[in-house]
Each structure stands twice: as structure tokens, then as C-alpha cells.
Tab-separated table of C-alpha atoms in Angstrom:
chain	number	residue	atom	x	y	z
A	875	MET	CA	-0.589	16.602	-18.201
A	876	SER	CA	-0.236	17.807	-21.780
A	877	ALA	CA	-2.356	16.411	-24.602
A	878	ALA	CA	0.684	14.655	-26.040
A	879	ALA	CA	1.433	13.042	-22.672
A	880	GLN	CA	-2.189	11.916	-22.348
A	881	ARG	CA	-2.057	10.336	-25.822
A	882	ARG	CA	1.181	8.537	-24.933
A	883	ALA	CA	-0.348	7.265	-21.677
A	884	LEU	CA	-3.427	5.971	-23.524
A	885	ALA	CA	-1.244	4.354	-26.198
A	886	LEU	CA	0.826	2.589	-23.524
A	887	ALA	CA	-2.331	1.420	-21.737
A	888	GLY	CA	-3.776	0.143	-25.011
A	889	GLU	CA	-0.564	-1.708	-25.853
A	890	ALA	CA	-0.508	-3.297	-22.400
A	891	LEU	CA	-4.119	-4.439	-22.774
A	892	LEU	CA	-3.405	-5.912	-26.205
A	893	ALA	CA	-0.277	-7.653	-24.958
A	894	ARG	CA	-2.394	-9.668	-22.506
A	895	ASP	CA	-3.734	-11.692	-25.444
A	896	GLY	CA	-0.341	-12.655	-26.849
A	897	GLY	CA	0.878	-11.816	-30.330
A	898	PRO	CA	-1.215	-10.730	-33.324
A	899	GLY	CA	-1.714	-14.325	-34.487
A	900	GLU	CA	-3.035	-15.373	-31.083
A	901	ARG	CA	-5.374	-12.361	-30.987
A	902	ARG	CA	-6.753	-13.157	-34.449
A	903	ALA	CA	-7.273	-16.817	-33.509
A	904	ALA	CA	-9.003	-15.851	-30.254
A	905	ALA	CA	-11.232	-13.363	-32.116
A	906	LEU	CA	-12.172	-16.053	-34.653
A	907	LEU	CA	-13.057	-18.495	-31.858
A	908	ARG	CA	-15.198	-15.826	-30.162
A	909	ARG	CA	-17.029	-15.101	-33.443
A	910	ILE	CA	-17.657	-18.815	-34.017
A	911	ALA	CA	-18.988	-19.111	-30.469
A	912	GLY	CA	-21.246	-16.104	-31.061
A	913	SER	CA	-19.590	-13.958	-28.424
A	914	GLU	CA	-17.649	-11.389	-30.405
A	915	THR	CA	-15.764	-8.866	-28.301
A	916	PRO	CA	-17.104	-5.334	-28.596
A	917	ARG	CA	-14.693	-2.790	-30.018
A	918	LEU	CA	-13.144	-0.574	-27.387
A	919	ASP	CA	-12.606	3.141	-27.750
A	920	LEU	CA	-10.239	5.526	-26.004
A	921	SER	CA	-12.633	6.154	-23.118
A	922	ASP	CA	-12.749	2.409	-22.434
A	923	ILE	CA	-8.956	2.213	-22.378
A	924	ALA	CA	-8.770	5.219	-20.062
A	925	ALA	CA	-11.304	3.584	-17.733
A	926	ALA	CA	-9.446	0.260	-17.552
A	927	PRO	CA	-8.088	-0.327	-14.055
A	928	THR	CA	-4.330	-0.510	-13.731
A	929	TRP	CA	-4.490	-4.121	-12.512
A	930	LEU	CA	-5.866	-5.148	-15.903
A	931	ARG	CA	-2.477	-4.267	-17.399
A	932	LEU	CA	-0.483	-6.385	-14.965
A	933	PRO	CA	1.538	-9.301	-16.303
A	934	PRO	CA	-0.400	-12.598	-16.108
A	935	ALA	CA	1.496	-13.894	-13.049
A	936	ALA	CA	0.884	-10.709	-11.054
A	937	CYS	CA	-2.780	-10.669	-12.091
A	938	LYS	CA	-3.093	-14.295	-10.936
A	939	ARG	CA	-1.634	-13.395	-7.511
A	940	LEU	CA	-4.076	-10.490	-7.217
A	941	ALA	CA	-6.960	-12.792	-8.166
A	942	GLN	CA	-5.930	-15.348	-5.537
A	943	ARG	CA	-5.690	-12.658	-2.861
A	944	ALA	CA	-9.162	-11.367	-3.755
A	945	ALA	CA	-10.543	-14.910	-3.661
A	946	LEU	CA	-9.012	-15.601	-0.245
A	947	LEU	CA	-10.545	-12.379	1.033
A	948	SER	CA	-13.968	-13.377	-0.255
A	949	PHE	CA	-14.125	-16.093	2.397
A	950	ALA	CA	-11.548	-14.767	4.867
A	951	PRO	CA	-14.009	-14.946	7.797
A	952	ALA	CA	-14.304	-18.723	7.191
A	953	LEU	CA	-10.514	-19.022	6.955
A	954	ALA	CA	-10.133	-17.146	10.231
A	955	LYS	CA	-12.551	-19.477	12.041
A	956	SER	CA	-11.238	-22.712	10.569
A	957	ILE	CA	-9.236	-25.246	12.538
A	958	ASP	CA	-8.999	-27.641	9.577
A	959	GLY	CA	-5.263	-27.772	8.943
A	960	ALA	CA	-5.586	-29.758	5.720
A	961	TRP	CA	-8.039	-27.230	4.227
A	962	LEU	CA	-5.915	-24.257	5.287
A	963	GLY	CA	-2.790	-26.019	4.033
A	964	ALA	CA	-4.351	-26.695	0.630
A	965	HIS	CA	-5.105	-22.974	0.254
A	966	ALA	CA	-1.593	-22.123	1.432
A	967	ASN	CA	-0.171	-24.473	-1.208
A	968	ALA	CA	-2.350	-22.869	-3.900
A	969	ALA	CA	-1.837	-19.198	-3.044
A	970	GLY	CA	1.048	-19.080	-0.588
A	971	GLU	CA	1.073	-19.194	3.182
A	972	ASP	CA	1.712	-15.455	3.430
A	973	ASN	CA	-1.412	-14.728	1.388
A	974	VAL	CA	-3.573	-16.976	3.564
A	975	ASP	CA	-2.215	-15.316	6.714
A	976	TRP	CA	-2.750	-11.897	5.135
A	977	ALA	CA	-6.373	-12.724	4.259
A	978	ILE	CA	-7.045	-14.042	7.763
A	979	SER	CA	-5.676	-10.823	9.251
A	980	ARG	CA	-8.244	-8.866	7.206
A	981	ALA	CA	-11.265	-11.073	7.860
A	982	ASP	CA	-12.943	-8.370	9.935
A	983	ARG	CA	-12.889	-6.000	6.923
A	984	ILE	CA	-14.992	-8.283	4.729
A	985	PRO	CA	-18.655	-7.243	4.537
A	986	GLU	CA	-21.589	-9.570	5.087
A	987	GLY	CA	-19.416	-12.271	6.633
A	988	GLY	CA	-17.895	-13.109	3.262
A	989	ALA	CA	-18.941	-15.601	0.629
A	990	GLN	CA	-19.167	-19.360	0.605
A	991	PRO	CA	-15.642	-20.838	0.707
A	992	VAL	CA	-14.244	-22.564	-2.354
A	993	ASP	CA	-11.886	-25.494	-2.698
A	994	SER	CA	-8.235	-24.589	-3.235
A	995	THR	CA	-8.468	-25.845	-6.826
A	996	GLN	CA	-11.143	-23.221	-7.512
A	997	LEU	CA	-9.303	-20.355	-5.835
A	998	THR	CA	-7.850	-18.749	-8.960
A	999	GLU	CA	-11.112	-19.144	-10.864
A	1000	ARG	CA	-13.042	-17.426	-8.043
A	1001	GLY	CA	-10.488	-14.619	-7.949
A	1002	PHE	CA	-10.607	-13.940	-11.686
A	1003	GLY	CA	-14.393	-14.025	-11.457
A	1004	LEU	CA	-14.272	-11.376	-8.737
A	1005	LEU	CA	-11.909	-9.221	-10.780
A	1006	ARG	CA	-14.108	-9.565	-13.848
A	1007	ALA	CA	-17.229	-8.696	-11.854
A	1008	THR	CA	-15.725	-5.323	-10.960
A	1009	LEU	CA	-15.024	-4.380	-14.586
A	1010	ALA	CA	-17.319	-2.270	-16.734
A	1011	PRO	CA	-19.321	-4.526	-19.078
A	1012	ARG	CA	-17.395	-3.425	-22.198
A	1013	LEU	CA	-14.082	-4.320	-20.535
A	1014	ARG	CA	-15.123	-7.754	-19.255
A	1015	PRO	CA	-14.148	-9.627	-22.441
A	1016	LEU	CA	-10.550	-8.495	-21.861
A	1017	LEU	CA	-10.401	-10.818	-18.859
A	1018	ASP	CA	-11.139	-14.337	-19.986
A	1019	ALA	CA	-13.005	-15.511	-16.903
A	1020	PRO	CA	-16.646	-15.944	-15.996
A	1021	ALA	CA	-18.059	-13.339	-13.649
A	1022	ASP	CA	-18.393	-14.655	-10.119
A	1023	ASP	CA	-22.088	-14.631	-9.290
A	1024	THR	CA	-21.565	-16.278	-5.898
A	1025	CYS	CA	-20.480	-12.945	-4.418
A	1026	PRO	CA	-22.714	-9.888	-4.376
A	1027	PRO	CA	-21.196	-6.942	-6.293
A	1028	PRO	CA	-20.413	-4.932	-3.121
A	1029	LEU	CA	-18.494	-7.907	-1.701
A	1030	ALA	CA	-16.600	-8.437	-4.968
A	1031	ALA	CA	-15.677	-4.748	-5.095
A	1032	ALA	CA	-14.554	-4.775	-1.450
A	1033	CYS	CA	-12.403	-7.880	-1.941
A	1034	VAL	CA	-10.723	-6.516	-5.056
A	1035	ALA	CA	-10.108	-3.109	-3.447
A	1036	GLU	CA	-8.618	-4.734	-0.357
A	1037	ALA	CA	-6.481	-7.089	-2.457
A	1038	LEU	CA	-5.172	-4.117	-4.448
A	1039	GLU	CA	-4.381	-2.228	-1.259
A	1040	GLY	CA	-2.585	-5.262	0.136
A	1041	ALA	CA	-0.621	-5.748	-3.075
A	1042	THR	CA	0.826	-2.259	-2.834
A	1043	ALA	CA	1.581	-2.457	0.885
């Protein structure tokens, strides 16, 4: 790849990351709120943009689906063992029946028996927490979600990697 092509690729990645926060007015307002809260976002440089995973540039709806898939995987062994139709149905309503079935089919790939299950209303939050936990510390502010400390880092990384693999299959 030529230097010009590399610069174009970095510029496109940077634009995609900025677009996640809405327009310039929304970004300025969000930055002001972060400063007031005492949690100003560190400035990113080109190496940070180059290190950003491709999923971080996905449109919000696609990123939400990825987060839900990762969350389902985090407790897939519990899903696979469950006979509680209402609980399984609530997760199917939240993330889609196909995603629940997909997670159950991969339960044996989840290390350490998975994490503690979450309620279907917490599914997206858990997923974004898992995604955020796999980011480098300087990139974490780009994903407005608390890190998920209920899953050990190796489990979070495994769930996100498996969810990414499943999303491309």
C-alpha cells in the first residue's frame, strides 16, 4: 500500500470514528459535558486511529447487534442448559431468535463456563461493556459504555472475537 493510500485509509477511519458521535455540534456538546464531569476524552493520534478495530466504525445498529451477540456468548453455556422458555424467549425478543440459537450452538467454545447471565433488558449494556473492555484504554472513550467487569478479560476477548467471526459468517 502506498503512503497516499495509507493516509486515505487513516482519514476514512478517522471520519468513521468521528461520525459515531453525530455532527460537530453534538461532538462539541458531548465534549463539554465530559469536561464538566471531569472525564475529558484524551486526544487521539494517528496510531490510535490505525489501532481501532474495524467494528468500532460500524453504524450504530450493526454495533448494537454485535454487542448483543457478544453478550449472549458471555453466558451461552447457561442458555444452552436452560429449559426456562420465558427467559429464553425474553432474550430472543431482545436480540433475535437466530442470535440466541447461534449463541447456544457455540456454548462449548466459551471459556471458563461463561459469565453470570444477565436479564434481557441488560443484554445490550453487557455487550457494549464487553466490546469496550477489549479496546485499548485510549480508545475506550469512543464507545460510550462502562467496561464490563463481570467478565474476566480473556472471556470478554473470546466473546467479542467469536461474535465478530459469527457476524462475518
